[in-house]
Every structure is written in structure tokens, then in C-alpha cells.
Short mmCIF file of N, CA and C in Angstrom, two decimals:
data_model
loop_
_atom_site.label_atom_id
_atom_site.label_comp_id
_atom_site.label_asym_id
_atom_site.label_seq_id
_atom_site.Cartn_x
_atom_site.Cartn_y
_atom_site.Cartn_z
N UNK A 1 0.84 -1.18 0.00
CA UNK A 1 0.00 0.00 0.00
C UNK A 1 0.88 1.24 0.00
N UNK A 2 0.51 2.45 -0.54
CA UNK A 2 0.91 3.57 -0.73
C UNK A 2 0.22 4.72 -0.07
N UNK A 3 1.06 5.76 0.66
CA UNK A 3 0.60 6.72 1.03
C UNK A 3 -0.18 7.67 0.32
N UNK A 4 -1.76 7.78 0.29
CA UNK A 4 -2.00 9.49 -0.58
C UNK A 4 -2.27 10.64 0.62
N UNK A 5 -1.57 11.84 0.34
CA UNK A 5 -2.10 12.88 1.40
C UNK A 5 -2.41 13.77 0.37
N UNK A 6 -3.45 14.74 0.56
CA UNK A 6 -4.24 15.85 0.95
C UNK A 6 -3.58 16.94 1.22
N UNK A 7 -3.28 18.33 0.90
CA UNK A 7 -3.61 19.58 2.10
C UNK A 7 -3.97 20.46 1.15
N UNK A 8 -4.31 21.49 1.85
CA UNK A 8 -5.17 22.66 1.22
C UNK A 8 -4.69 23.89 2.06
N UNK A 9 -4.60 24.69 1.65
CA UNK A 9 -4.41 26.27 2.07
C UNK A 9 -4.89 27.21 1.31
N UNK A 10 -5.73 28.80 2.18
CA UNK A 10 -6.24 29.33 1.40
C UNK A 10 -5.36 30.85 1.57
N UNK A 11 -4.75 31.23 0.06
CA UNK A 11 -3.73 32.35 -0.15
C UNK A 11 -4.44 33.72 0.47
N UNK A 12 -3.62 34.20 1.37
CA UNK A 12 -3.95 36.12 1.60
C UNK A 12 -4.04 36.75 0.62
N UNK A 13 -3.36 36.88 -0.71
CA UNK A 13 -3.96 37.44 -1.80
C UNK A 13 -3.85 36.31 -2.86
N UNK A 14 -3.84 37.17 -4.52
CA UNK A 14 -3.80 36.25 -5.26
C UNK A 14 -2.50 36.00 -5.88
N UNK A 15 -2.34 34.76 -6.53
CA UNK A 15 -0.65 34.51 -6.68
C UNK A 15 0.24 35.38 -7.48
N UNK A 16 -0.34 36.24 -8.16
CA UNK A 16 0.26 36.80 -8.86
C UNK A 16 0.56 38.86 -8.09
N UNK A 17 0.45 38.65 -6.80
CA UNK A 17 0.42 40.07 -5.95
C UNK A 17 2.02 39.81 -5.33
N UNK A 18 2.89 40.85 -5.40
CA UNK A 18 3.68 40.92 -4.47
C UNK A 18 3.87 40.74 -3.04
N UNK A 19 2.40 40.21 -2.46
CA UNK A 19 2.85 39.64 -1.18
C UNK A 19 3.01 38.26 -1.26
N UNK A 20 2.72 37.93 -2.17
CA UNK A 20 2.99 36.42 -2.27
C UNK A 20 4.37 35.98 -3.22
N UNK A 21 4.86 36.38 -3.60
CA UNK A 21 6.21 36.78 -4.73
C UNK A 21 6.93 35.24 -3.78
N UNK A 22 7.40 35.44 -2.68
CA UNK A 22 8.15 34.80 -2.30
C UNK A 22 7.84 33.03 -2.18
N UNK A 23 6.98 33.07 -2.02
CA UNK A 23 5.86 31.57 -2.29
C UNK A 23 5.85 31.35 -3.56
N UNK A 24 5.75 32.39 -4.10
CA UNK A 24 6.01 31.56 -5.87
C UNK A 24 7.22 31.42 -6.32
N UNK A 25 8.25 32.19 -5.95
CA UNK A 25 9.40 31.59 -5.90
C UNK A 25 10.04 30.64 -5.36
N UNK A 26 9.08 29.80 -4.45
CA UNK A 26 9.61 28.85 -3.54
C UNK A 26 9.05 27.47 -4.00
N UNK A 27 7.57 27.90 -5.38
CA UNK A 27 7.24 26.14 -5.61
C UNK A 27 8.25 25.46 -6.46
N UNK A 28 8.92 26.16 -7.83
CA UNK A 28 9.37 25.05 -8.35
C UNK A 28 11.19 24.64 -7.23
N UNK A 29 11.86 25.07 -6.64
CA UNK A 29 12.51 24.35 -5.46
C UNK A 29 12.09 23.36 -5.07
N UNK A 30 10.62 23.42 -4.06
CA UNK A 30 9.97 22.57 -3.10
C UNK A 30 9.58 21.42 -4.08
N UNK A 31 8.99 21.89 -4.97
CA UNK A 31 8.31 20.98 -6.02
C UNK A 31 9.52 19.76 -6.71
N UNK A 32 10.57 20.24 -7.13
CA UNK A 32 11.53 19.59 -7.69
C UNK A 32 12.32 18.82 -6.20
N UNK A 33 12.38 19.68 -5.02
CA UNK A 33 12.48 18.76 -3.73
C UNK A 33 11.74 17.65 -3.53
N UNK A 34 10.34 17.50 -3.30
CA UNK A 34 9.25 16.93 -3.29
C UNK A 34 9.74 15.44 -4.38
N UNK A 35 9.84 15.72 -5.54
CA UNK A 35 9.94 15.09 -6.75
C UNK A 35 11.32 13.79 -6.81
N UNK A 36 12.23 14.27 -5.84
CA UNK A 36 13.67 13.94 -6.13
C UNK A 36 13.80 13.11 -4.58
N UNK A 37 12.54 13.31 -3.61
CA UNK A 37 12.51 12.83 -1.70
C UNK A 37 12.71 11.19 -2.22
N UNK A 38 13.28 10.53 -1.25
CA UNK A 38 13.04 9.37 -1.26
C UNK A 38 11.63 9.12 -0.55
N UNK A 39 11.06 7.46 -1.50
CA UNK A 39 9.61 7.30 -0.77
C UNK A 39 8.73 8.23 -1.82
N UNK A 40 8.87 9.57 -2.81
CA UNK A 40 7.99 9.94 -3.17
C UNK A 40 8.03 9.04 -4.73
N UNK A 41 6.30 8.75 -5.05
CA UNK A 41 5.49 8.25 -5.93
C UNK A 41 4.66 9.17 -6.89
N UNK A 42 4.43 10.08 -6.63
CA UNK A 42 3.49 10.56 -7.51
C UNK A 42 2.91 12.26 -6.94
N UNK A 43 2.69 13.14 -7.87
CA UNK A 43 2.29 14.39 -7.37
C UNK A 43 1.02 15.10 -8.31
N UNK A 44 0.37 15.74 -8.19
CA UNK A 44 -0.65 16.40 -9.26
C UNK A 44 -0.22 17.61 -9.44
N UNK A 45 0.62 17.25 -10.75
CA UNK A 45 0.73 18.96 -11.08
C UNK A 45 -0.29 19.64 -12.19
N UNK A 46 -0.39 20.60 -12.64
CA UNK A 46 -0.68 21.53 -13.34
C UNK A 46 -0.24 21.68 -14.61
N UNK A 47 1.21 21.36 -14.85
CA UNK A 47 1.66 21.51 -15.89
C UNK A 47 3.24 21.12 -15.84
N UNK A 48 2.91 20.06 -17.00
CA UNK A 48 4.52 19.50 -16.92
C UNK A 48 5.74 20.46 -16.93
N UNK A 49 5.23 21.49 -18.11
CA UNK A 49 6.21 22.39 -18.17
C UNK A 49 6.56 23.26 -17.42
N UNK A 50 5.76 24.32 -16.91
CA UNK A 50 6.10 25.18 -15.62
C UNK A 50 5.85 24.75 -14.60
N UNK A 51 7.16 24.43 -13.70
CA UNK A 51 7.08 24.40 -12.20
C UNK A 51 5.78 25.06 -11.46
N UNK A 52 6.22 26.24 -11.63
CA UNK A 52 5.17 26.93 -10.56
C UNK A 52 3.78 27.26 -10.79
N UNK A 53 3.50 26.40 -11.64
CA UNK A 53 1.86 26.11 -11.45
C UNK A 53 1.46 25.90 -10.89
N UNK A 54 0.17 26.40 -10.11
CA UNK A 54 -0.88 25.40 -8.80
C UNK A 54 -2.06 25.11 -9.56
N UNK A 55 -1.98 23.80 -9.24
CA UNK A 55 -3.30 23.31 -9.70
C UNK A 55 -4.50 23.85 -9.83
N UNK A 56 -5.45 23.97 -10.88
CA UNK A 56 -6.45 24.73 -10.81
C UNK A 56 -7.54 23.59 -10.70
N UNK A 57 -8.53 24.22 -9.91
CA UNK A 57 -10.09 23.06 -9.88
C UNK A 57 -10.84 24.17 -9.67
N UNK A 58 -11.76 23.72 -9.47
CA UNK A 58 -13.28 24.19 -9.00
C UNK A 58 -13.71 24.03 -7.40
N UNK A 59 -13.18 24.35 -6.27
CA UNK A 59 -12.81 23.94 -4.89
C UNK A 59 -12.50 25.84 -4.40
N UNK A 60 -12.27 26.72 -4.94
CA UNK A 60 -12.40 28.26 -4.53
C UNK A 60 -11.09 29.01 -4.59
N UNK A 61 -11.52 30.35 -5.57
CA UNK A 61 -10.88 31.09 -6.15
C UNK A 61 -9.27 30.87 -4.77
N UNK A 62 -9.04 31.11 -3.87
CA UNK A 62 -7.27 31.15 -3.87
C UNK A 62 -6.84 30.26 -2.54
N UNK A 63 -7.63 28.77 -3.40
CA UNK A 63 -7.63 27.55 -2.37
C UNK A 63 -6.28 27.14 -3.28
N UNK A 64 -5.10 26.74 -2.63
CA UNK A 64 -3.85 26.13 -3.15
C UNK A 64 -3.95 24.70 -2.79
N UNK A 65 -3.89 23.70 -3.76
CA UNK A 65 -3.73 21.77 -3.29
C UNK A 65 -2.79 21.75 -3.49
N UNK A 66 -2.24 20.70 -2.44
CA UNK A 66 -1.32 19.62 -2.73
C UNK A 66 -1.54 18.45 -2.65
N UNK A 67 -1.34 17.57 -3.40
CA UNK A 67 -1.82 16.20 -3.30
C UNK A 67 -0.68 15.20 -3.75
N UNK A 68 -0.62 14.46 -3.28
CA UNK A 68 0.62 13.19 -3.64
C UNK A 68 0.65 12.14 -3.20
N UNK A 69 1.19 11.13 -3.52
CA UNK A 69 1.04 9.59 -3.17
C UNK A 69 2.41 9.29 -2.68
N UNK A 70 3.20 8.45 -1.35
CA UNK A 70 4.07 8.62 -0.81
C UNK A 70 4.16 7.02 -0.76
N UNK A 71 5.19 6.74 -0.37
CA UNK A 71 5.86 4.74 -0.37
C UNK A 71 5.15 4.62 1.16
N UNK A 72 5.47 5.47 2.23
CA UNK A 72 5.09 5.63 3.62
C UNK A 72 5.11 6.64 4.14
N UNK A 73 4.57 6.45 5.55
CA UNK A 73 4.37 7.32 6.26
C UNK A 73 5.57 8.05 6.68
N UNK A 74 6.89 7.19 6.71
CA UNK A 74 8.13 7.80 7.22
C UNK A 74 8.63 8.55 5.78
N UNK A 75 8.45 8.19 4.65
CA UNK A 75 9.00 8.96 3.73
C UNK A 75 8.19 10.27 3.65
N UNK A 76 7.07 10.33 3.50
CA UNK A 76 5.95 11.88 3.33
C UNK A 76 6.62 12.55 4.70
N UNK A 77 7.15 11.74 5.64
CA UNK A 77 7.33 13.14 7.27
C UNK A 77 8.56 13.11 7.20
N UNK A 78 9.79 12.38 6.76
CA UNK A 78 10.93 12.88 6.00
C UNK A 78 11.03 13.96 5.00
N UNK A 79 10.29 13.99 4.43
CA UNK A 79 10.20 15.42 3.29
C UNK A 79 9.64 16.28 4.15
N UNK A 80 8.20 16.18 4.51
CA UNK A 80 7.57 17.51 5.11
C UNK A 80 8.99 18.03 6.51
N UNK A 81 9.01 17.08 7.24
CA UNK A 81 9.96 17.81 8.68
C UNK A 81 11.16 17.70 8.38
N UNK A 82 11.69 16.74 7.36
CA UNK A 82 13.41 16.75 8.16
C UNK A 82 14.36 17.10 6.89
N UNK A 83 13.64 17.76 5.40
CA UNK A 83 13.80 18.35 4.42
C UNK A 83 14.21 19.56 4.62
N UNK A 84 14.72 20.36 3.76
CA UNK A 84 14.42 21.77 3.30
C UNK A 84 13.46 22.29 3.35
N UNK A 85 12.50 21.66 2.82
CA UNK A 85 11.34 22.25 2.71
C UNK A 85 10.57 22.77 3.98
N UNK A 86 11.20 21.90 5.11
CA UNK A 86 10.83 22.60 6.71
C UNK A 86 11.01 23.86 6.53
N UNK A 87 12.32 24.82 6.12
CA UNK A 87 12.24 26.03 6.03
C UNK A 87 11.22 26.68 5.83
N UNK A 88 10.41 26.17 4.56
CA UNK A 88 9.52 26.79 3.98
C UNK A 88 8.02 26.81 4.46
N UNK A 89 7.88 25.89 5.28
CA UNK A 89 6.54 25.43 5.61
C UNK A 89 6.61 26.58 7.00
N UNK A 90 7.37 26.50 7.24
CA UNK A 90 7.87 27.57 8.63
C UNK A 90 7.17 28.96 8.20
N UNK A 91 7.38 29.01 7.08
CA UNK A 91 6.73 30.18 6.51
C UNK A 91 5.36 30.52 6.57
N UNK A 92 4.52 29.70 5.94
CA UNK A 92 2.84 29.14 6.09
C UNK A 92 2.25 30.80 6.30
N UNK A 93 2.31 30.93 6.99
CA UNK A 93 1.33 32.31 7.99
C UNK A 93 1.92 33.68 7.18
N UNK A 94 2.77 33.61 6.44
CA UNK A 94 2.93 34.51 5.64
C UNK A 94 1.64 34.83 4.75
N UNK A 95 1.71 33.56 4.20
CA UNK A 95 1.15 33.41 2.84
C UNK A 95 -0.11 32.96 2.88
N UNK A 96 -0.76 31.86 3.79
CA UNK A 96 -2.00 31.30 3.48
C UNK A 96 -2.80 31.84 5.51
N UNK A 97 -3.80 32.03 5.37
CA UNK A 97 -4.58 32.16 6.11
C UNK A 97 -4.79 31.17 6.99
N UNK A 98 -4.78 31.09 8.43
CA UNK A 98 -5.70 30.19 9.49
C UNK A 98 -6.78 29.34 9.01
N UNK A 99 -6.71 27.83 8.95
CA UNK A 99 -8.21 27.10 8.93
C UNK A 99 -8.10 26.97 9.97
N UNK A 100 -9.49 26.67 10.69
CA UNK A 100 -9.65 25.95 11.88
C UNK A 100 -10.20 24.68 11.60
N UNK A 101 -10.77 24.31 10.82
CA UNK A 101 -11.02 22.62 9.86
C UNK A 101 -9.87 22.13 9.57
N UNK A 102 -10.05 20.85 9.88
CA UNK A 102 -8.55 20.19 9.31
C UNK A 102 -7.82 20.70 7.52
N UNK A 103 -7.09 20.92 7.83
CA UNK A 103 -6.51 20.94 6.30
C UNK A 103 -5.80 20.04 5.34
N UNK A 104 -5.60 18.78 5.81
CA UNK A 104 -4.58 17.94 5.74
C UNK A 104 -5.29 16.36 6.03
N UNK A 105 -5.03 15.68 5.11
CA UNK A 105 -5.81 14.82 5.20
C UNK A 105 -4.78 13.12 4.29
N UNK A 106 -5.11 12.16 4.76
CA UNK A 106 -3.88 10.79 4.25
C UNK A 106 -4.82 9.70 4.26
N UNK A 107 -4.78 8.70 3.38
CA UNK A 107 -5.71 7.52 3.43
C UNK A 107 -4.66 6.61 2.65
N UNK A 108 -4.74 5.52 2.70
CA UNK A 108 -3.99 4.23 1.90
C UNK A 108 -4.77 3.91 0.55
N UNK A 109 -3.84 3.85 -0.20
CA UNK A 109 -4.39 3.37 -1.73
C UNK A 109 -3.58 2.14 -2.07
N UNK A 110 -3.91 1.25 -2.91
CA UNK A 110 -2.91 -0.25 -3.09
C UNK A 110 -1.87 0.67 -4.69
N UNK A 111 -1.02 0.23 -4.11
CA UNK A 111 0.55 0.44 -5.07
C UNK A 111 -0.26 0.65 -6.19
N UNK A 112 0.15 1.92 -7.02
CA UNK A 112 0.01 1.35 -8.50
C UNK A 112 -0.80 2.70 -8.54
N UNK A 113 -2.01 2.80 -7.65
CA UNK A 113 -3.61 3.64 -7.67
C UNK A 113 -2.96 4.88 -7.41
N UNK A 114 -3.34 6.31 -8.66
CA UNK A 114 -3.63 7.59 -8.23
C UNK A 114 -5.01 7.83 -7.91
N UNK A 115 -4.94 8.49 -6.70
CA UNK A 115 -6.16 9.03 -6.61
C UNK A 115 -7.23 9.95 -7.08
N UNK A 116 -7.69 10.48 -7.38
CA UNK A 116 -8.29 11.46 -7.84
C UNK A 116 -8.20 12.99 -7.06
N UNK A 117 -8.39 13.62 -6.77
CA UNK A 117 -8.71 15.68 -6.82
C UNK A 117 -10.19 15.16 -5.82
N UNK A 118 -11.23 14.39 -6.61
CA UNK A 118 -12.56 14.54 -5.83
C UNK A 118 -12.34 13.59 -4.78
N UNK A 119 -11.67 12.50 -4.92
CA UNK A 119 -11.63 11.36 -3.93
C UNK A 119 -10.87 11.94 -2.79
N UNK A 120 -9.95 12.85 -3.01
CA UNK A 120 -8.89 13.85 -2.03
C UNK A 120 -9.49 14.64 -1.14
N UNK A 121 -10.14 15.76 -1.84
CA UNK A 121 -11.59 16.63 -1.19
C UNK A 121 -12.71 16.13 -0.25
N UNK A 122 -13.21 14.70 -0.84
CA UNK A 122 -13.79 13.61 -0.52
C UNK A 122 -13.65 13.24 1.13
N UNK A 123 -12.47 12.48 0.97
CA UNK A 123 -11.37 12.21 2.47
C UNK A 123 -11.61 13.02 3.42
N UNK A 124 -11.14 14.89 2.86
CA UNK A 124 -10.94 16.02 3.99
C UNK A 124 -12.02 16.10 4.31
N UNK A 125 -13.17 16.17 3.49
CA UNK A 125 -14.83 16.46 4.28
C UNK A 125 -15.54 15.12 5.35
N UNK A 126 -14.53 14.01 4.90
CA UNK A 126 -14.61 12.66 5.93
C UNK A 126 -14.31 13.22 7.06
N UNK A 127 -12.89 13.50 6.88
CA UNK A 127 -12.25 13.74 7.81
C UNK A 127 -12.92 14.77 9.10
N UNK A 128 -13.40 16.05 8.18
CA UNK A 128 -13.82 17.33 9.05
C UNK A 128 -15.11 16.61 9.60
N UNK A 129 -16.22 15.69 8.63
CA UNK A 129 -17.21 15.32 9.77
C UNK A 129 -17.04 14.53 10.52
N UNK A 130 -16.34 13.33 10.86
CA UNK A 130 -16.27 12.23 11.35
C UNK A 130 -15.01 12.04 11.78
N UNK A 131 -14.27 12.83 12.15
CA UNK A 131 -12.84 12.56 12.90
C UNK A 131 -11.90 11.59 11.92
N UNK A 132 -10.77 11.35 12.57
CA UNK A 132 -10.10 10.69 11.92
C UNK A 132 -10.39 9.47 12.04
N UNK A 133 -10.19 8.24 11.08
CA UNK A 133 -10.55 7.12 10.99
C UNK A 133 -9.73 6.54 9.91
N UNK A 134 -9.62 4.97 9.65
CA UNK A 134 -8.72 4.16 8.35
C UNK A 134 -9.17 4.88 7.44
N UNK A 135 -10.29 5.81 6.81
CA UNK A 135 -10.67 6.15 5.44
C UNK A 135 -10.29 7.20 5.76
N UNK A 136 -9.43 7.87 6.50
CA UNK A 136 -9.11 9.41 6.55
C UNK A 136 -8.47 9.73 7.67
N UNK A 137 -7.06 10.23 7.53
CA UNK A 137 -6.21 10.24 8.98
C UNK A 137 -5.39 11.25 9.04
N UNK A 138 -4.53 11.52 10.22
CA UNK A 138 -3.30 12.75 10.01
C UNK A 138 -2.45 12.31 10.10
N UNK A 139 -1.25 12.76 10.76
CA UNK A 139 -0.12 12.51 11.01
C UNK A 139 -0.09 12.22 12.76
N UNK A 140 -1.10 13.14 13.24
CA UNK A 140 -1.05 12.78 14.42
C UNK A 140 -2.62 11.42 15.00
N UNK A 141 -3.30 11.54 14.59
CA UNK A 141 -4.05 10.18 14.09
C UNK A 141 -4.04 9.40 13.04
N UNK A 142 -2.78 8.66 12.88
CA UNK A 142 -2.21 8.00 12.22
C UNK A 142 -2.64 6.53 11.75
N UNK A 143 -3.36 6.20 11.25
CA UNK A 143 -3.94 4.54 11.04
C UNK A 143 -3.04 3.49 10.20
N UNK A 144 -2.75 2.92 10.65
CA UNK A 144 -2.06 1.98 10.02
C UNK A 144 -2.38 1.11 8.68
N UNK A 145 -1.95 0.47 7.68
CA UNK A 145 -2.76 0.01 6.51
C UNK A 145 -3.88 -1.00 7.63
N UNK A 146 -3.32 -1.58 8.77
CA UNK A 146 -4.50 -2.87 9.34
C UNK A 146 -5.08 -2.03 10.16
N UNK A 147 -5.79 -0.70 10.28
CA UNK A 147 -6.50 0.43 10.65
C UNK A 147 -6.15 0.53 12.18
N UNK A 148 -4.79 0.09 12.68
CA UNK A 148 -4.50 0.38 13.86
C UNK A 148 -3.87 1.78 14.75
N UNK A 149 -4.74 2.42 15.23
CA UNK A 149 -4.34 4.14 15.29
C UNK A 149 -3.05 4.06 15.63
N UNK A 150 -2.27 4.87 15.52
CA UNK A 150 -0.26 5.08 15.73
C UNK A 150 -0.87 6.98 15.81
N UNK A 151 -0.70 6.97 17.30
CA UNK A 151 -0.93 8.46 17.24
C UNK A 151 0.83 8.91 17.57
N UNK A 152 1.36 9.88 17.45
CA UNK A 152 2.56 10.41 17.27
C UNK A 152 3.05 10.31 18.94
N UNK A 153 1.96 10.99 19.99
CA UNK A 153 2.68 11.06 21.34
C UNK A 153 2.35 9.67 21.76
N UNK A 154 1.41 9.07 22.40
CA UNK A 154 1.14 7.34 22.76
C UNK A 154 -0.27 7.03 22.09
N UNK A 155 -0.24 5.87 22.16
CA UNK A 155 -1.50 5.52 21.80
C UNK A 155 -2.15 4.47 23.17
N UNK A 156 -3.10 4.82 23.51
CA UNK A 156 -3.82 3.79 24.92
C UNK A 156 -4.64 2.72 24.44
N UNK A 157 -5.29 1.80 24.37
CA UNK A 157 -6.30 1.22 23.59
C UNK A 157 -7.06 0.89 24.31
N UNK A 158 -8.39 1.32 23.43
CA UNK A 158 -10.07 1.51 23.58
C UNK A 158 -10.20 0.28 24.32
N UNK A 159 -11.24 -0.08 25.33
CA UNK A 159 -11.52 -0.57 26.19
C UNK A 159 -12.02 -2.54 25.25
N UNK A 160 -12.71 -2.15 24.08
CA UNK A 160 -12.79 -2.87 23.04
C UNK A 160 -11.53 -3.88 22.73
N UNK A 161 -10.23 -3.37 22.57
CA UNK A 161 -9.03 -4.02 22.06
C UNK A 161 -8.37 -4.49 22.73
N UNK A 162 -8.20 -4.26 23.70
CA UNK A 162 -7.73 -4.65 25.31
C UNK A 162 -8.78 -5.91 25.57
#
């Protein structure tokens, strides 16, 4: 099985405004980082040719996706934390606005399967109604492919599993 994650952020202005200059100078880096991580499988871009494309959908005028399919869980949190790209994510609050809904969202697909854009969207609205679960998880409610939670600080088990 293969990792797919989810995230979404929504831009303070639009990409093409000088407060954001520095974020667009930072996708094709991250992007070609992302591309070159060990563990990474697959990404949805925009356009083969220019890097710094963000995907366009129908999901709201200056909603930014990322979506990608990862070997594991240790390779996707090797890139996101212990990359370069930490620099950049450090950044965040520059550029994209506060959700208080989850933004970020991971489910298992069998080797081989891209997911879809709607099946992605899909997940996060799982996710935001129904907590985390095997069809939709974080990093810090973590499900295992045999849907066993791996939360990051301990995990206790439900009175059920015990």
C-alpha cells in the first residue's frame, strides 16, 4: 500500500500580488524537492512544463492543493519535517490564512492507484465530519494500513481491544 495525502491552504492574496512573490518563488525548489525525496510516488501537477503552477479546480478562487502519493508514512514526514522544505513550511502564515477545519488529510491506496482531486476533497470532508478514521487520517491520528491508530505522542487502547 501507498501513502496518498491531501492539504489545502487558502492564499492572503492572489498569486500573482507581491505579497505572495516569495511563495512563488519557492514552488518550483519545493516541487523539484518533493519530486527527487526518497519514498515519493506521484504528485498532481498543473503543468509538466512550468514548475510553478498550482493546480487549478473548481474547490475556490485562492484555495492552493497539494496532493501526492508517498511509499510511507516515514518517507511523506521525512520530506515535510526533516527536508528543506521545513524552512519553507515555517513560513505558512505569511502566505495562506488560518483554517480551523482540518486541512490535511492521508488515506492508503494499493501500489500502483492515483487518486483522484474529488476522492482527495472527498477524504478532507470525511475527515472534518467524522474525525479521523482508516478512510481518513493525520499525522497525528495515524492509522495503520491494518486500521490500527499510531498516534505520534502514545496511543492507549479503547476498552474494546484490550
Amino acid at each position: 500500500m501507498h501513502l496518498a495525502q491531501l492539504n489545502i491552504a487558502h492564499l492572503r492574496a492572489p498569486l500573482d500580488t507581491p505579497e505572495l512573490a516569495d511563495f512563488v518563488a519557492n514552488l518550483e525548489p519545493v516541487n523539484l524537492l518533493s519530486d527527487a525525496a526518497p519514498g515519493f510516488v506521484w504528485r498532481l501537477k498543473e503543468s509538466e512544463s512550468d514548475p510553478t503552477a498550482t493546480v487549478q479546480h473548481e474547490y475556490g478562487d485562492h484555495l492552493v492543493i497539494n496532493f501526492s502519493v508517498w511509499e510511507s508514512r516515514e518517507t511523506l514526514w521525512n520530506f515535510v519535517y526533516k527536508s528543506p522544505h521545513m524552512a519553507v513550511l515555517r513560513r505558512r502564515r505569511e502566505w495562506f490564512l488560518r483554517i480551523a477545519d482540518p486541512y490535511s488529510v492521508m488515506w492508503w491506496v494499493p501500489e500502483g492507484t492515483i487518486p483522484s482531486l474529488a476522492e482527495g476533497m472527498e477524504r478532507l470532508e470525511r475527515l472534518r465530519a467524522e474525525g479521523p478514521g482508516p478512510e481518513a487520517f493525520t499525522f497525528k491520528d495515524f492509522y495503520e494500513t491494518t486500521t490500527m491508530p499510531r498516534h505520534i505522542s502514545s496511543w492507549v487502547p479503547s476498552p474494546q481491544t484490550t
